[in-house]
Amino acid sequence: MTAPLISFKDFSFQYNSQTEPTLRHLNLDIYPGEKVLIAGPSGSGKSTLGRCLNGLIPQSYPGKLTGQAVINGHDISHSSIFELSMDVGTVLQDPDSQFVGLTVVEDMAFSLENDQQTQPAMQQATAKWAQTLDLNQLLTHRPQELSGGQKQRVSMAGVLIDNSKILLFDEPLASLDPASGKASMALIDQLTHTEDLTVVIIEHRIEDVLQQPIDRLIVMQDGAIVANDRPETILRQSLMAQLGLREPLYLSALKLAGVDLDDCTHLDSLAALTVPNLTTTLQQWTAGVTLNTPTVHADPLLQITDLNFGYSPDKPIIKDLSVTLNRGEMISLVGQNGTGKSTLSNLITGFLTPQSGALTFNGKSLADQSVKERADHIGYILQDPNQMLSKTLIYDEVAAGLTLRGVAADEIEERVLATLKVCGLYEFRHWPISALSFGQKKRVTIAAILVLRPEMIILDEPTAGQDLQHYTEMMNFLTQLNRDQAITIMLITHDMHLMLEYTDRTIVLGGGNILMDAAPADVLTNETIIDQASLAKTSLYTLAEQHQLNPTEFVAKFVQAEREAR
Amino acid sequence: MNNQLLIGYDDRHTFLNRLSGSTKLLCFVGLSIIGMMTYDTRYLIGIMIFSLIVFHFSKIKYRDVKFVVNVIIGFSVLNLVMVYVFAPHYGVSIYGTEHLLLGSANHYFNLTTEQLFYEFNLLLKYTFAVPLALIFLMTTNPSEFAASLNKIGISYRVSYSVAIALRYIPDVQNDYRTISLAQQARGFEMSKKANFMTRIRGGVQILLPLIFSSLDRIEVISQAMELRRFGKGKKRTWYMAQKFQRNDYLALAIVALLIIIGIALFKVNGGRFWNPFKI
């Protein structure tokens, strides 16, 4: 039996700034050649575990460390980050923020420069990895100009160039569109074999990672490992939901149809999944569900006609775009990275001015309204809450918009407190914003917009970086706003779960115009659109196809059943 | 979006582009120092013509640098005026003679040939250095910038932080824009409609989130750099560094010669000043 490459023995770690240990008594062995997925809700300690693997703990994040952690023969408490970086290559979550070089090739060579290698040696190494990762055409580009998938390949090249045998990915899917995410997972799998790597992936989007085989799934909760086994075994036990993780969609579908998971084999891979009589079971289930007639929203709120925009005339970003959003709708806006989703919302909110075209809100033209005036009706919530928060206390932050609009003091208090209650922030009202988690901050920004009583809210990636529990809370909250206060909500997202399960209408942007405008189930079962807009087939679609069901009908019925169960 | 900095590098395919960054930096620094020290008008005119000729060969278009040049001219004129306002007799005290052009000798504000001549020397100093600085900035690949700083003896950590700061300028500008608009949407009137004080206060509102988001960036980038062993050794190599070639040695030799002439003139003139009044 081979010795483990990574070995944690009764390992605990407590940050100096925290009163409780973040990791408790971990015992974990990872063997050479394994591909391991570490999953867990926010605050479960999975990122901390990642930092122990690459040496940021205890070097950059000092703290109290007990037990033993050995990586490729190096005890982490006695090794420098530099030593460990020869064993473990780390690809951080946000590729944009980790590029050091001004061009792709320099970024690839960065660690070799630090090792004081000669120029010919560096040229040879960069040429080799540019070939392997298909970056030859991009070497002289600025990394910032690349697409999400290309950026990730550059980051990977920058660490693979060290020939380290362990590769650590911190949420590799977070900033990729579904199609690039899929490609990225396939590439990682391929490299695992060709380069003889041991791969550790930290990610909470389990279904997307499981598109490629994973040897072991490690689930963390409250700083401890609560499951450590083959993915199939863990999936079979239906532990996911209890542990605050989302189980793959096809699995939920199997359960809905009443399939006993004990009868199934290859639960972790849809392609290999075998269940006795599955076709019949699914067909019976589908026949047994009748689709409700969808609620019709026919009161136009925002009308966009022939909108045109581009930074330079020869490269239009939005081209003759026309669409009508109705009051009370819950809409998802999807499309490839850089296809103009954010540009469209910036045009609606007045952050950008269109070259031509008309925007009418509630029958009134928006053209002569300033950013501030539009904001009275249309709230825009940026992806990064840190870009919106400017006060130190939550109460002040939420009150800011009203104060600036000259609302009377007692009315401000009443409205702020009411909004804080709706957003579940009432208990925190005297807290400093800096003490909040990312998800809570996001909620403060929503509260700060909501207090202005907008008729429409646009949210950019509302659930990014949030685990299932916070995700569900956030989305239930938005659904409630949409239903009870008839606020029109438009979500810009890459998350196909989100569009499928929470929105009624999906607008697919591509090439400056609308590629498709239909129910989410129709969009996600249209192969041409999936391809054009860099979406990906969901496992539901594949499942339906495998068993001779009408995919659109099956997906729609599944979504309906899920919503009813919620 | 316009991601170009105020002054932008572009490969203009001239011999100046092919010189190594270190050569250009050394030449620029060397000539600037000697030019700032000497007040020999003949010499200053000489290197000014030299720098203008080189500037012509660099193929830098005037419209690319119009803004920067105008700013520099503005400041130079202001500077010359201020020199006159604060020391209208400085020329007289340097050159030892007094040739009155305007006013009388007892007045504070009079005009002498000596003062004009002295300020003319100052003007020459500004004009010769500006084209050289522009040449250095606009023909040196930003990637080579850090490498050349490092080569002339500045520690690579400092060199790299300069390079990184340059690289982050567009990102921070974008952040600023987004934050500013988000604040406007909340109700801070930042457009020209609002009065000056309101806009200043609005600016402060943007500063806080901008600082926080920049601090986040710094934390991530420094981790990313550490994870790729930045700071491990006393030295590092540079992928983009250029080896010295014949032209580099040639350029350095020419500049060295110019500097030696400058120093020799100190001896000839018996000091930093060339005095045409003393006959």
CSV table of C-alpha atoms in Angstrom, one decimal, chain A residues 66-381:
chain,number,residue,atom,x,y,z
A,66,THR,CA,-2.4,21.1,17.2
A,67,GLY,CA,-2.0,17.6,15.8
A,68,GLN,CA,-0.1,16.9,12.7
A,69,ALA,CA,-0.4,17.8,9.0
A,70,VAL,CA,2.1,16.4,6.6
A,71,ILE,CA,2.2,17.2,2.9
A,72,ASN,CA,4.6,15.2,0.7
A,73,GLY,CA,6.8,14.6,3.7
A,74,HIS,CA,6.7,18.3,4.8
A,75,ASP,CA,5.2,19.1,8.2
A,76,ILE,CA,3.2,22.3,7.5
A,77,SER,CA,4.1,23.8,10.8
A,78,HIS,CA,7.8,23.7,10.0
A,79,SER,CA,7.7,24.5,6.2
A,80,SER,CA,7.6,27.8,4.5
A,81,ILE,CA,5.0,28.7,1.9
A,82,PHE,CA,7.7,28.6,-0.7
A,83,GLU,CA,8.7,25.0,0.1
A,84,LEU,CA,5.1,23.9,0.1
A,85,SER,CA,4.4,25.7,-3.1
A,86,MET,CA,6.7,23.3,-4.8
A,87,ASP,CA,4.4,20.4,-3.7
A,88,VAL,CA,1.0,22.1,-4.0
A,89,GLY,CA,0.0,24.4,-6.8
A,90,THR,CA,-3.0,26.6,-5.9
A,91,VAL,CA,-5.6,28.0,-8.3
A,92,LEU,CA,-7.5,30.7,-6.4
A,93,GLN,CA,-11.2,31.4,-6.8
A,94,ASP,CA,-11.1,34.7,-8.7
A,95,PRO,CA,-8.6,34.4,-11.6
A,96,ASP,CA,-8.8,38.2,-12.2
A,97,SER,CA,-7.4,39.1,-8.9
A,98,GLN,CA,-4.5,36.7,-8.9
A,99,PHE,CA,-2.9,37.7,-12.2
A,100,VAL,CA,0.5,39.2,-11.5
A,101,GLY,CA,2.1,39.4,-15.0
A,102,LEU,CA,1.1,42.0,-17.5
A,103,THR,CA,0.8,39.4,-20.2
A,104,VAL,CA,-0.2,35.8,-20.2
A,105,VAL,CA,3.3,34.5,-20.8
A,106,GLU,CA,4.8,36.6,-18.0
A,107,ASP,CA,2.1,35.4,-15.6
A,108,MET,CA,2.9,31.8,-16.6
A,109,ALA,CA,6.6,32.4,-15.9
A,110,PHE,CA,6.1,34.3,-12.7
A,111,SER,CA,7.1,31.5,-10.3
A,112,LEU,CA,10.1,30.5,-12.5
A,113,GLU,CA,11.3,34.1,-12.3
A,114,ASN,CA,11.2,33.8,-8.6
A,115,ASP,CA,13.2,30.6,-8.8
A,116,GLN,CA,15.8,32.6,-10.7
A,117,GLN,CA,15.6,30.4,-13.8
A,118,THR,CA,17.3,31.5,-16.9
A,119,GLN,CA,15.3,33.0,-19.8
A,120,PRO,CA,15.8,29.9,-22.1
A,121,ALA,CA,14.6,27.6,-19.4
A,122,MET,CA,11.5,29.8,-18.9
A,123,GLN,CA,10.8,30.0,-22.6
A,124,GLN,CA,11.0,26.3,-22.9
A,125,ALA,CA,8.6,25.7,-19.9
A,126,THR,CA,6.1,28.4,-21.0
A,127,ALA,CA,6.1,26.9,-24.5
A,128,LYS,CA,5.4,23.5,-23.2
A,129,TRP,CA,2.5,24.5,-21.0
A,130,ALA,CA,1.0,26.9,-23.5
A,131,GLN,CA,0.9,23.9,-25.8
A,132,THR,CA,-0.8,21.6,-23.3
A,133,LEU,CA,-3.3,24.2,-22.2
A,134,ASP,CA,-4.0,25.6,-25.6
A,135,LEU,CA,-2.8,29.1,-24.8
A,136,ASN,CA,-0.4,29.6,-27.8
A,137,GLN,CA,-2.6,32.2,-29.4
A,138,LEU,CA,-2.9,34.2,-26.2
A,139,LEU,CA,0.6,34.6,-24.9
A,140,THR,CA,1.0,38.3,-25.5
A,141,HIS,CA,-2.5,39.3,-24.4
A,142,ARG,CA,-3.3,40.9,-21.2
A,143,PRO,CA,-4.9,38.2,-18.9
A,144,GLN,CA,-7.7,40.6,-18.1
A,145,GLU,CA,-8.9,40.6,-21.7
A,146,LEU,CA,-9.5,36.8,-21.8
A,147,SER,CA,-12.8,34.9,-21.3
A,148,GLY,CA,-13.4,33.2,-18.0
A,149,GLY,CA,-12.3,29.8,-19.2
A,150,GLN,CA,-9.2,31.1,-20.7
A,151,LYS,CA,-8.3,33.0,-17.6
A,152,GLN,CA,-8.6,29.8,-15.6
A,153,ARG,CA,-6.3,28.0,-18.0
A,154,VAL,CA,-3.7,30.7,-17.6
A,155,SER,CA,-3.9,30.4,-13.8
A,156,MET,CA,-3.5,26.7,-14.1
A,157,ALA,CA,-0.5,27.0,-16.4
A,158,GLY,CA,1.0,29.4,-13.9
A,159,VAL,CA,1.0,26.7,-11.2
A,160,LEU,CA,1.5,23.6,-13.4
A,161,ILE,CA,4.7,25.1,-14.6
A,162,ASP,CA,6.2,24.2,-11.2
A,163,ASN,CA,5.6,20.6,-11.9
A,164,SER,CA,4.0,20.3,-8.5
A,165,LYS,CA,2.2,17.0,-8.1
A,166,ILE,CA,-0.7,18.3,-6.0
A,167,LEU,CA,-3.1,20.8,-7.5
A,168,LEU,CA,-5.6,22.6,-5.3
A,169,PHE,CA,-8.6,24.4,-6.7
A,170,ASP,CA,-10.5,26.9,-4.6
A,171,GLU,CA,-14.0,27.1,-6.0
A,172,PRO,CA,-13.0,26.8,-9.6
A,173,LEU,CA,-16.5,27.1,-10.9
A,174,ALA,CA,-17.5,30.3,-9.1
A,175,SER,CA,-16.6,32.7,-11.9
A,176,LEU,CA,-17.3,30.6,-15.0
A,177,ASP,CA,-20.4,30.3,-17.1
A,178,PRO,CA,-21.9,26.8,-17.2
A,179,ALA,CA,-20.3,25.7,-20.5
A,180,SER,CA,-16.8,26.9,-19.4
A,181,GLY,CA,-17.3,25.2,-16.1
A,182,LYS,CA,-18.0,22.0,-17.8
A,183,ALA,CA,-14.9,22.4,-20.1
A,184,SER,CA,-12.8,23.2,-17.1
A,185,MET,CA,-13.8,20.1,-15.2
A,186,ALA,CA,-13.0,18.0,-18.2
A,187,LEU,CA,-9.6,19.6,-18.5
A,188,ILE,CA,-8.8,19.0,-14.9
A,189,ASP,CA,-9.8,15.4,-15.3
A,190,GLN,CA,-7.6,15.0,-18.3
A,191,LEU,CA,-4.6,16.6,-16.6
A,192,THR,CA,-5.0,14.3,-13.6
A,193,HIS,CA,-4.2,11.4,-15.9
A,194,THR,CA,-1.7,12.8,-18.3
A,195,GLU,CA,0.3,14.7,-15.7
A,196,ASP,CA,-0.1,12.2,-13.0
A,197,LEU,CA,-1.5,14.7,-10.5
A,198,THR,CA,-3.3,14.5,-7.2
A,199,VAL,CA,-6.2,17.0,-7.3
A,200,VAL,CA,-8.1,18.6,-4.5
A,201,ILE,CA,-11.1,20.6,-5.4
A,202,ILE,CA,-12.9,22.8,-2.9
A,203,GLU,CA,-16.4,23.5,-4.3
A,204,HIS,CA,-20.0,23.5,-3.1
A,205,ARG,CA,-21.5,22.9,-6.6
A,206,ILE,CA,-21.3,19.2,-6.3
A,207,GLU,CA,-23.3,18.3,-9.4
A,208,ASP,CA,-21.1,20.3,-11.6
A,209,VAL,CA,-17.9,18.7,-10.3
A,210,LEU,CA,-19.4,15.2,-10.5
A,211,GLN,CA,-19.7,15.6,-14.3
A,212,GLN,CA,-16.3,14.1,-14.2
A,213,PRO,CA,-15.4,11.1,-12.0
A,214,ILE,CA,-14.3,11.9,-8.5
A,215,ASP,CA,-12.6,9.4,-6.3
A,216,ARG,CA,-13.6,10.7,-3.0
A,217,LEU,CA,-16.0,13.2,-1.6
A,218,ILE,CA,-15.2,14.8,1.7
A,219,VAL,CA,-18.0,16.8,3.4
A,220,MET,CA,-17.2,19.3,6.1
A,221,GLN,CA,-19.4,20.8,8.7
A,222,ASP,CA,-18.5,23.1,11.6
A,223,GLY,CA,-14.8,22.4,11.2
A,224,ALA,CA,-15.0,18.7,11.2
A,225,ILE,CA,-15.2,16.0,8.5
A,226,VAL,CA,-18.7,14.5,8.6
A,227,ALA,CA,-18.4,12.3,5.5
A,228,ASN,CA,-15.4,10.9,3.7
A,229,ASP,CA,-16.2,8.3,1.1
A,230,ARG,CA,-16.9,7.5,-2.5
A,231,PRO,CA,-19.4,10.0,-3.9
A,232,GLU,CA,-21.8,7.2,-4.7
A,233,THR,CA,-22.0,6.0,-1.1
A,234,ILE,CA,-22.6,9.5,0.3
A,235,LEU,CA,-25.2,10.3,-2.4
A,236,ARG,CA,-27.0,7.1,-1.6
A,237,GLN,CA,-27.3,8.0,2.1
A,238,SER,CA,-29.1,11.2,1.1
A,239,LEU,CA,-26.8,13.1,3.4
A,240,MET,CA,-26.5,16.1,1.2
A,241,ALA,CA,-29.6,18.1,2.2
A,242,GLN,CA,-29.0,17.5,5.9
A,243,LEU,CA,-25.4,18.8,5.5
A,244,GLY,CA,-26.5,22.0,3.8
A,245,LEU,CA,-25.4,20.9,0.3
A,246,ARG,CA,-27.4,20.7,-2.8
A,247,GLU,CA,-27.8,17.2,-4.2
A,248,PRO,CA,-27.6,16.6,-7.9
A,249,LEU,CA,-30.9,17.4,-9.7
A,250,TYR,CA,-31.3,14.0,-11.3
A,251,LEU,CA,-31.1,12.5,-7.8
A,252,SER,CA,-33.9,14.8,-6.6
A,253,ALA,CA,-35.9,13.7,-9.6
A,254,LEU,CA,-35.3,10.0,-8.8
A,255,LYS,CA,-36.5,10.6,-5.3
A,256,LEU,CA,-39.6,12.5,-6.5
A,257,ALA,CA,-40.5,9.6,-8.7
A,258,GLY,CA,-40.3,7.3,-5.7
A,259,VAL,CA,-37.2,5.4,-6.7
A,260,ASP,CA,-35.5,3.5,-3.9
A,261,LEU,CA,-31.8,4.7,-4.0
A,262,ASP,CA,-30.7,1.3,-2.6
A,263,ASP,CA,-31.7,-0.3,-5.9
A,264,CYS,CA,-29.5,2.0,-7.9
A,265,THR,CA,-25.9,1.5,-9.0
A,266,HIS,CA,-23.5,4.3,-10.2
A,267,LEU,CA,-25.5,7.0,-8.4
A,268,ASP,CA,-22.6,9.4,-8.8
A,269,SER,CA,-22.6,9.4,-12.6
A,270,LEU,CA,-25.8,9.9,-14.6
A,271,ALA,CA,-24.3,8.3,-17.7
A,272,ALA,CA,-23.6,5.0,-15.9
A,273,LEU,CA,-26.6,5.0,-13.6
A,274,THR,CA,-28.6,1.9,-13.7
A,275,VAL,CA,-31.9,1.5,-11.9
A,276,PRO,CA,-34.3,-1.4,-12.6
A,277,ASN,CA,-37.5,-0.2,-14.5
A,278,LEU,CA,-36.5,3.4,-14.3
A,279,THR,CA,-38.1,4.3,-17.6
A,280,THR,CA,-41.5,3.0,-16.5
A,281,THR,CA,-41.2,4.6,-13.1
A,282,LEU,CA,-40.3,8.0,-14.6
A,283,GLN,CA,-43.0,7.7,-17.3
A,284,GLN,CA,-45.6,6.9,-14.7
A,285,TRP,CA,-44.5,9.8,-12.5
A,286,THR,CA,-44.6,12.2,-15.5
A,287,ALA,CA,-48.1,11.0,-16.5
A,288,GLY,CA,-49.3,11.5,-12.9
A,289,VAL,CA,-48.4,15.2,-12.7
A,290,THR,CA,-50.5,17.8,-14.4
A,291,LEU,CA,-48.9,21.1,-15.1
A,292,ASN,CA,-50.6,24.2,-13.6
A,293,THR,CA,-51.4,27.0,-16.0
A,294,PRO,CA,-48.8,29.6,-15.4
A,295,THR,CA,-49.8,32.9,-14.0
A,296,VAL,CA,-50.1,35.6,-16.6
A,297,HIS,CA,-48.5,39.0,-16.0
A,298,ALA,CA,-49.8,41.3,-18.6
A,299,ASP,CA,-49.3,44.8,-17.1
A,300,PRO,CA,-46.2,46.2,-18.9
A,301,LEU,CA,-43.8,47.9,-16.5
A,302,LEU,CA,-40.5,48.4,-18.4
A,303,GLN,CA,-40.6,48.7,-22.2
A,304,ILE,CA,-37.4,48.7,-24.1
A,305,THR,CA,-37.5,49.5,-27.8
A,306,ASP,CA,-34.7,49.3,-30.4
A,307,LEU,CA,-32.0,49.9,-27.9
A,308,ASN,CA,-28.4,50.3,-29.2
A,309,PHE,CA,-25.2,50.6,-27.3
A,310,GLY,CA,-21.5,50.1,-27.8
A,311,TYR,CA,-18.3,51.8,-26.6
A,312,SER,CA,-17.1,52.1,-30.2
A,313,PRO,CA,-19.5,52.3,-33.1
A,314,ASP,CA,-18.0,49.3,-34.9
A,315,LYS,CA,-18.4,47.0,-31.9
A,316,PRO,CA,-22.0,47.3,-30.7
A,317,ILE,CA,-22.7,45.5,-27.5
A,318,ILE,CA,-26.5,45.9,-27.5
A,319,LYS,CA,-28.1,45.9,-31.0
A,320,ASP,CA,-31.7,46.8,-31.7
A,321,LEU,CA,-32.9,45.2,-28.6
A,322,SER,CA,-36.6,45.3,-27.7
A,323,VAL,CA,-38.3,43.7,-24.8
A,324,THR,CA,-41.1,44.3,-22.4
A,325,LEU,CA,-41.0,43.4,-18.7
A,326,ASN,CA,-44.3,43.1,-16.9
A,327,ARG,CA,-45.2,44.0,-13.4
A,328,GLY,CA,-44.8,41.1,-10.9
A,329,GLU,CA,-42.6,39.0,-13.1
A,330,MET,CA,-39.6,37.1,-11.8
A,331,ILE,CA,-37.1,37.1,-14.7
A,332,SER,CA,-33.7,35.6,-15.2
A,333,LEU,CA,-31.3,37.2,-17.6
A,334,VAL,CA,-28.7,34.7,-18.8
A,335,GLY,CA,-26.0,34.5,-21.4
A,336,GLN,CA,-22.2,34.1,-22.0
A,337,ASN,CA,-19.7,36.1,-20.0
A,338,GLY,CA,-19.3,39.5,-21.6
A,339,THR,CA,-22.4,39.3,-23.7
A,340,GLY,CA,-23.9,42.5,-22.3
A,341,LYS,CA,-26.0,41.4,-19.4
A,342,SER,CA,-24.5,43.9,-17.1
A,343,THR,CA,-24.4,46.5,-19.9
A,344,LEU,CA,-28.2,46.1,-20.3
A,345,SER,CA,-28.8,46.6,-16.6
A,346,ASN,CA,-26.5,49.6,-16.7
A,347,LEU,CA,-28.5,51.1,-19.5
A,348,ILE,CA,-31.8,50.5,-17.6
A,349,THR,CA,-30.5,52.2,-14.5
A,350,GLY,CA,-28.9,55.1,-16.4
A,351,PHE,CA,-25.3,54.1,-15.5
A,352,LEU,CA,-24.7,54.1,-19.2
A,353,THR,CA,-26.5,56.1,-21.9
A,354,PRO,CA,-27.7,54.3,-25.0
A,355,GLN,CA,-26.8,55.5,-28.5
A,356,SER,CA,-30.4,55.2,-29.6
A,357,GLY,CA,-33.6,53.5,-28.5
A,358,ALA,CA,-36.3,54.2,-26.0
A,359,LEU,CA,-36.9,53.1,-22.4
A,360,THR,CA,-40.3,53.6,-20.9
A,361,PHE,CA,-41.1,52.8,-17.3
A,362,ASN,CA,-44.7,52.8,-16.2
A,363,GLY,CA,-45.5,54.6,-19.4
A,364,LYS,CA,-43.0,57.4,-18.7
A,365,SER,CA,-39.8,57.8,-20.7
A,366,LEU,CA,-36.6,57.3,-18.7
A,367,ALA,CA,-34.5,59.2,-21.2
A,368,ASP,CA,-34.4,62.5,-19.2
A,369,GLN,CA,-34.2,60.9,-15.8
A,370,SER,CA,-30.9,60.9,-13.9
A,371,VAL,CA,-29.4,57.9,-12.2
A,372,LYS,CA,-30.9,59.1,-8.9
A,373,GLU,CA,-34.4,59.6,-10.3
A,374,ARG,CA,-34.4,56.2,-11.9
A,375,ALA,CA,-33.2,54.6,-8.7
A,376,ASP,CA,-36.5,55.7,-7.1
A,377,HIS,CA,-38.3,53.1,-9.2
A,378,ILE,CA,-35.6,50.6,-10.2
A,379,GLY,CA,-33.2,49.3,-7.6
A,380,TYR,CA,-29.9,47.8,-8.9
A,381,ILE,CA,-28.0,45.5,-6.6
